[in-house]
Tab-separated table of C-alpha atoms in Angstrom:
chain	number	residue	atom	x	y	z
A	1	MET	CA	210.663	-62.246	250.038
A	2	LYS	CA	208.483	-64.180	247.697
A	3	CYS	CA	208.081	-67.653	248.580
A	4	PRO	CA	207.238	-70.533	246.095
A	5	GLY	CA	204.037	-72.821	246.958
A	6	ARG	CA	200.677	-72.570	248.322
A	7	TYR	CA	201.689	-72.733	252.334
A	8	CYS	CA	205.350	-71.754	252.608
A	9	GLY	CA	205.797	-68.520	254.348
A	10	VAL	CA	208.162	-66.433	255.315
A	11	TYR	CA	209.373	-66.909	259.139
A	12	LYS	CA	212.964	-65.904	260.785
A	13	ASP	CA	213.767	-64.679	257.304
A	14	VAL	CA	213.555	-67.745	255.801
A	15	CYS	CA	210.838	-69.400	253.278
A	16	SER	CA	209.844	-72.540	254.969
A	17	ALA	CA	206.481	-74.313	256.217
A	18	CYS	CA	204.929	-72.506	259.130
A	19	PRO	CA	205.121	-73.146	262.514
A	20	ARG	CA	202.485	-75.054	264.414
A	21	GLY	CA	199.599	-72.340	264.889
A	22	TYR	CA	200.963	-70.303	262.330
A	23	ARG	CA	199.476	-69.703	259.010
A	24	VAL	CA	200.972	-67.764	255.644
A	25	ASN	CA	199.139	-64.508	255.015
A	26	THR	CA	198.514	-64.353	251.256
A	27	THR	CA	199.082	-60.784	251.103
A	28	THR	CA	202.573	-60.351	253.322
A	29	GLU	CA	203.521	-64.275	252.904
A	30	LEU	CA	204.804	-63.527	256.185
A	31	CYS	CA	203.842	-66.506	258.688
A	32	GLN	CA	200.971	-65.095	260.874
A	33	LEU	CA	199.814	-66.654	264.627
A	34	CYS	CA	196.568	-67.934	264.246
A	35	MET	CA	194.094	-66.335	266.859
A	36	SER	CA	190.487	-66.309	265.389
A	37	ASN	CA	187.880	-68.448	266.928
A	38	PRO	CA	186.704	-71.262	265.076
A	39	LEU	CA	183.101	-71.235	262.656
A	40	MET	CA	179.942	-72.387	264.125
A	41	TYR	CA	180.612	-75.184	260.913
A	42	GLU	CA	183.990	-75.911	262.294
A	43	TRP	CA	182.610	-76.859	265.873
A	44	LEU	CA	180.362	-78.821	264.601
A	45	TYR	CA	182.691	-80.977	262.706
A	46	LEU	CA	184.784	-81.478	265.756
A	47	GLY	CA	181.241	-82.475	267.537
A	48	PHE	CA	180.889	-85.052	264.868
A	49	MET	CA	183.524	-86.758	265.947
A	50	VAL	CA	182.491	-86.892	269.494
A	51	LEU	CA	179.282	-87.927	267.996
A	52	VAL	CA	181.158	-91.062	265.889
A	53	VAL	CA	182.840	-92.297	268.789
A	54	LEU	CA	179.907	-91.914	271.315
A	55	TYR	CA	177.547	-93.715	268.845
A	56	PHE	CA	180.284	-96.780	268.527
A	57	HIS	CA	180.644	-96.980	272.383
A	58	MET	CA	176.683	-97.161	272.598
A	59	GLU	CA	176.755	-100.021	269.807
A	60	SER	CA	179.173	-101.839	271.590
A	61	LEU	CA	177.668	-101.343	274.357
A	62	ILE	CA	174.244	-102.924	274.007
A	63	ARG	CA	175.827	-105.358	272.012
A	64	PHE	CA	177.829	-106.980	274.657
A	65	LEU	CA	175.212	-106.115	277.292
A	66	ASP	CA	173.293	-108.658	275.685
A	67	ASN	CA	175.511	-111.108	275.943
A	68	ALA	CA	176.969	-110.295	279.264
A	69	ALA	CA	175.755	-112.106	282.495
A	70	GLU	CA	173.682	-109.403	283.926
A	71	ASP	CA	170.603	-108.673	282.485
A	72	CYS	CA	170.070	-105.938	279.883
A	73	ASP	CA	167.374	-104.035	281.754
A	74	VAL	CA	166.641	-100.273	282.119
A	75	LYS	CA	168.474	-99.533	284.965
A	76	SER	CA	171.574	-101.591	283.526
A	77	THR	CA	171.355	-100.122	280.287
A	78	THR	CA	170.789	-96.513	281.509
A	79	LYS	CA	173.669	-96.942	284.125
A	80	TRP	CA	176.328	-97.806	281.071
A	81	ILE	CA	174.942	-95.417	278.757
A	82	CYS	CA	175.394	-92.313	281.394
A	83	VAL	CA	179.160	-93.979	281.964
A	84	THR	CA	179.715	-93.742	278.454
A	85	VAL	CA	178.194	-90.280	277.534
A	86	LEU	CA	180.279	-88.912	280.773
A	87	GLU	CA	183.499	-90.344	279.710
A	88	THR	CA	183.288	-88.690	276.064
A	89	ALA	CA	181.970	-85.701	277.570
A	90	ALA	CA	184.976	-85.399	279.955
A	91	ALA	CA	187.537	-86.215	277.060
A	92	ALA	CA	186.100	-83.352	274.945
A	93	ILE	CA	186.170	-80.825	277.573
A	94	LEU	CA	189.941	-82.049	278.676
A	95	THR	CA	190.817	-81.665	275.024
A	96	LEU	CA	189.626	-77.808	275.146
A	97	LEU	CA	191.279	-77.354	278.543
A	98	LEU	CA	194.436	-78.606	277.110
A	99	SER	CA	194.357	-76.623	273.379
A	100	ASP	CA	195.337	-73.450	272.610
A	101	PRO	CA	194.396	-71.037	275.015
A	102	HIS	CA	195.428	-73.251	277.851
A	103	GLY	CA	192.607	-73.467	280.415
A	104	THR	CA	189.747	-72.474	278.530
A	105	LEU	CA	186.922	-74.031	276.672
A	106	GLN	CA	187.674	-71.598	273.687
A	107	LEU	CA	189.887	-72.410	270.856
A	108	TYR	CA	192.571	-70.757	268.391
A	109	GLY	CA	192.628	-71.524	265.411
A	110	CYS	CA	193.750	-70.905	261.622
A	111	GLY	CA	190.483	-71.856	259.707
A	112	VAL	CA	189.641	-73.863	256.846
A	113	THR	CA	189.829	-72.046	253.379
A	114	SER	CA	189.840	-75.012	250.805
A	115	PHE	CA	190.184	-78.733	250.386
A	116	LEU	CA	193.784	-78.664	249.954
A	117	ASP	CA	194.155	-76.976	253.126
A	118	TRP	CA	193.650	-80.372	254.765
A	119	TYR	CA	196.758	-82.133	252.472
A	120	SER	CA	199.366	-79.665	252.727
A	121	VAL	CA	201.764	-82.812	252.265
A	122	PHE	CA	201.032	-83.125	249.092
A	123	GLN	CA	201.269	-79.424	247.920
A	124	ASN	CA	205.378	-79.249	248.401
A	125	PRO	CA	206.886	-76.813	245.760
A	126	THR	CA	209.737	-77.843	244.003
A	127	GLU	CA	212.608	-74.996	242.801
A	128	LYS	CA	213.461	-75.417	239.217
A	129	PHE	CA	211.758	-79.142	238.996
A	130	VAL	CA	214.814	-80.230	240.779
A	131	LYS	CA	214.874	-79.382	244.690
A	132	THR	CA	211.263	-79.874	246.734
A	133	ILE	CA	211.008	-77.162	249.360
A	134	TYR	CA	208.869	-78.866	252.328
A	135	CYS	CA	206.145	-76.535	253.848
A	136	GLU	CA	203.807	-79.357	254.770
A	137	SER	CA	202.201	-78.095	257.979
A	138	GLU	CA	198.954	-78.010	259.735
A	139	VAL	CA	197.248	-75.229	257.613
A	140	VAL	CA	193.820	-76.014	259.360
A	141	TYR	CA	195.387	-75.916	263.252
A	142	PRO	CA	194.039	-77.098	265.332
A	143	LEU	CA	191.109	-79.319	263.770
A	144	PHE	CA	193.669	-81.917	262.545
A	145	SER	CA	195.706	-82.703	265.632
A	146	ILE	CA	192.791	-81.881	268.200
A	147	VAL	CA	190.928	-85.225	266.840
A	148	PHE	CA	193.580	-87.023	267.524
A	149	LYS	CA	194.099	-85.518	271.288
A	150	PHE	CA	190.436	-86.605	271.897
A	151	LEU	CA	190.690	-89.949	271.015
A	152	GLY	CA	193.804	-90.424	273.023
A	153	LEU	CA	192.039	-88.874	276.093
A	154	CYS	CA	188.781	-91.182	275.584
A	155	LEU	CA	190.792	-94.164	275.503
A	156	ILE	CA	192.567	-93.269	278.860
A	157	LEU	CA	189.931	-92.379	280.314
A	158	MET	CA	187.721	-95.361	279.388
A	159	MET	CA	190.326	-97.622	281.144
A	160	LEU	CA	190.905	-95.354	284.271
A	161	VAL	CA	187.020	-95.489	284.496
A	162	ARG	CA	185.863	-99.064	283.616
A	163	THR	CA	188.640	-100.730	285.688
A	164	TRP	CA	187.002	-98.969	288.832
A	165	TYR	CA	184.138	-102.032	288.512
A	166	LYS	CA	184.335	-105.695	288.826
A	167	PRO	CA	185.493	-106.995	285.777
A	168	THR	CA	182.302	-108.790	283.691
A	169	VAL	CA	182.241	-110.114	280.239
A	170	PHE	CA	180.924	-106.270	279.423
A	171	THR	CA	183.392	-104.189	281.049
A	172	THR	CA	185.934	-106.057	279.285
A	173	SER	CA	184.606	-106.641	276.185
A	174	SER	CA	183.249	-103.122	275.612
A	175	VAL	CA	186.892	-102.098	276.343
A	176	TYR	CA	188.711	-104.298	273.711
A	177	ALA	CA	185.961	-103.006	270.962
A	178	ALA	CA	186.909	-99.582	271.990
A	179	LEU	CA	190.843	-100.658	271.422
A	180	TYR	CA	189.531	-101.402	267.839
A	181	PHE	CA	187.118	-98.610	266.635
A	182	ILE	CA	189.034	-95.595	268.688
A	183	PRO	CA	192.098	-96.532	266.381
A	184	ALA	CA	189.894	-97.165	263.244
A	185	VAL	CA	188.234	-93.665	263.749
A	186	ALA	CA	192.038	-92.164	264.490
A	187	LEU	CA	192.930	-93.807	261.027
A	188	LEU	CA	189.769	-92.708	258.995
A	189	HIS	CA	190.253	-89.173	260.497
A	190	GLY	CA	194.141	-89.032	258.984
A	191	MET	CA	193.627	-89.803	255.941
A	192	LEU	CA	189.844	-88.557	254.780
A	193	CYS	CA	190.133	-85.408	257.140
A	194	GLY	CA	189.076	-83.331	253.958
A	195	VAL	CA	186.503	-85.641	252.816
A	196	LEU	CA	184.908	-85.682	256.024
A	197	TYR	CA	185.044	-82.391	257.002
A	198	TYR	CA	182.792	-81.021	254.065
A	199	SER	CA	180.525	-84.603	253.777
A	200	PHE	CA	179.933	-85.234	257.341
A	201	PRO	CA	176.391	-83.264	257.656
A	202	TYR	CA	175.492	-85.943	254.522
A	203	LEU	CA	176.776	-88.688	256.418
A	204	CYS	CA	174.616	-87.893	259.347
A	205	VAL	CA	171.459	-87.201	257.305
A	206	THR	CA	172.041	-90.818	255.112
A	207	GLY	CA	173.594	-92.967	258.057
A	208	SER	CA	170.772	-92.378	260.693
A	209	LEU	CA	168.263	-93.466	257.858
A	210	ILE	CA	170.011	-96.408	256.946
A	211	LEU	CA	170.700	-97.483	260.426
A	212	SER	CA	167.437	-97.014	261.377
A	213	ALA	CA	165.831	-98.650	258.394
A	214	ILE	CA	168.394	-101.590	259.615
A	215	LEU	CA	167.123	-101.715	263.348
A	216	MET	CA	163.723	-101.524	262.116
A	217	SER	CA	163.575	-104.448	259.986
A	218	GLU	CA	165.798	-106.595	262.690
A	219	ASN	CA	163.276	-105.840	265.402
A	220	LEU	CA	159.940	-104.637	264.152
A	221	ALA	CA	157.448	-107.293	261.818
A	222	ASP	CA	154.236	-105.687	262.546
A	223	PHE	CA	152.788	-102.851	264.974
A	224	GLN	CA	152.682	-105.211	267.890
A	225	ASP	CA	156.456	-105.452	267.836
A	226	ILE	CA	156.714	-101.523	268.154
A	227	LYS	CA	155.169	-101.686	271.091
A	228	GLU	CA	156.885	-104.486	272.864
A	229	ASN	CA	160.213	-102.983	271.259
A	230	VAL	CA	159.447	-99.541	272.446
A	231	LYS	CA	159.755	-100.871	276.350
A	232	LYS	CA	163.483	-102.397	275.773
A	233	ALA	CA	166.105	-99.877	276.962
A	234	GLU	CA	168.681	-100.987	274.171
A	235	PHE	CA	166.025	-100.520	271.029
A	236	THR	CA	164.883	-97.022	272.236
A	237	TYR	CA	168.481	-95.467	272.923
A	238	GLN	CA	169.446	-97.045	269.557
A	239	ILE	CA	166.275	-95.039	267.898
A	240	LEU	CA	167.282	-91.666	270.058
A	241	MET	CA	171.075	-92.148	268.962
A	242	HIS	CA	169.560	-92.241	265.187
A	243	TRP	CA	167.422	-89.492	265.848
A	244	VAL	CA	170.535	-87.256	267.449
A	245	LEU	CA	172.427	-87.834	263.858
A	246	HIS	CA	169.881	-87.089	261.736
A	247	GLY	CA	169.230	-83.826	263.718
A	248	TYR	CA	173.048	-82.976	264.137
A	249	GLY	CA	172.956	-83.815	259.864
A	250	ILE	CA	170.145	-81.488	259.545
A	251	LEU	CA	171.885	-78.427	261.942
A	252	SER	CA	175.335	-78.617	259.844
A	253	ILE	CA	173.682	-78.405	256.807
A	254	VAL	CA	171.934	-75.589	257.546
A	255	THR	CA	174.925	-73.713	259.062
A	256	TYR	CA	177.091	-75.118	256.007
A	257	THR	CA	174.710	-73.355	253.284
A	258	SER	CA	174.113	-70.516	255.378
A	259	CYS	CA	177.775	-69.941	255.005
A	260	PRO	CA	178.454	-71.263	251.284
A	261	SER	CA	182.194	-72.186	251.291
A	262	GLY	CA	181.569	-73.441	254.758
A	263	THR	CA	185.253	-71.959	255.240
A	264	SER	CA	187.387	-68.775	257.144
A	265	SER	CA	187.364	-65.857	255.406
């Protein structure tokens, strides 16, 4: 049986969209269960989404600590940085444990072969230009849905952990901030996932340079200011985060160029 369209496959003797976790085999045109492990570049993309959430958490943390009643000293800043890192890391680990294969830190996936894989909803074929055959599915399983699962767990863990603390200007404001930026990240991923997948290494490199330049221009006027600001915990943590993003972008570029398509075979 020959199925029309790029992503229509034979499943239970019918040409249709492949179920979640399946992808059409281009040779047999059968829906085939995805059992391959993600490529390094695909892991790096998922790591990028984790870093984006962590970065926004840290930025809101530092801004609201400045306005909070508690002093923005090294001890206080470090405590909340550790809380934020642990929340995000726990959400990432739980996401892997709840994904296929369940209970492990591994992933089974279908891989990415082209930019169009991210937007199968726009690739539905028409039969004789009259009847549309709906074959949209998560072709890049689980790279699309797993990010939403991670963001949801981030919200849940954040509200569970931070409600343990006595309510302060910081705890309430940081929760409100996350209720804005986490849905914004979800919306961005939902609309531009394919663009982000291929461009995130360059976004990391250029973004870290621009953010570092802005931070320097706001805090440093001369060499003496450098020594004074380095003593401030919030300034040091911001610079370190920018360096991490920069190094992560370089690593991702090297990984992508070593596998020119950045995709599975």
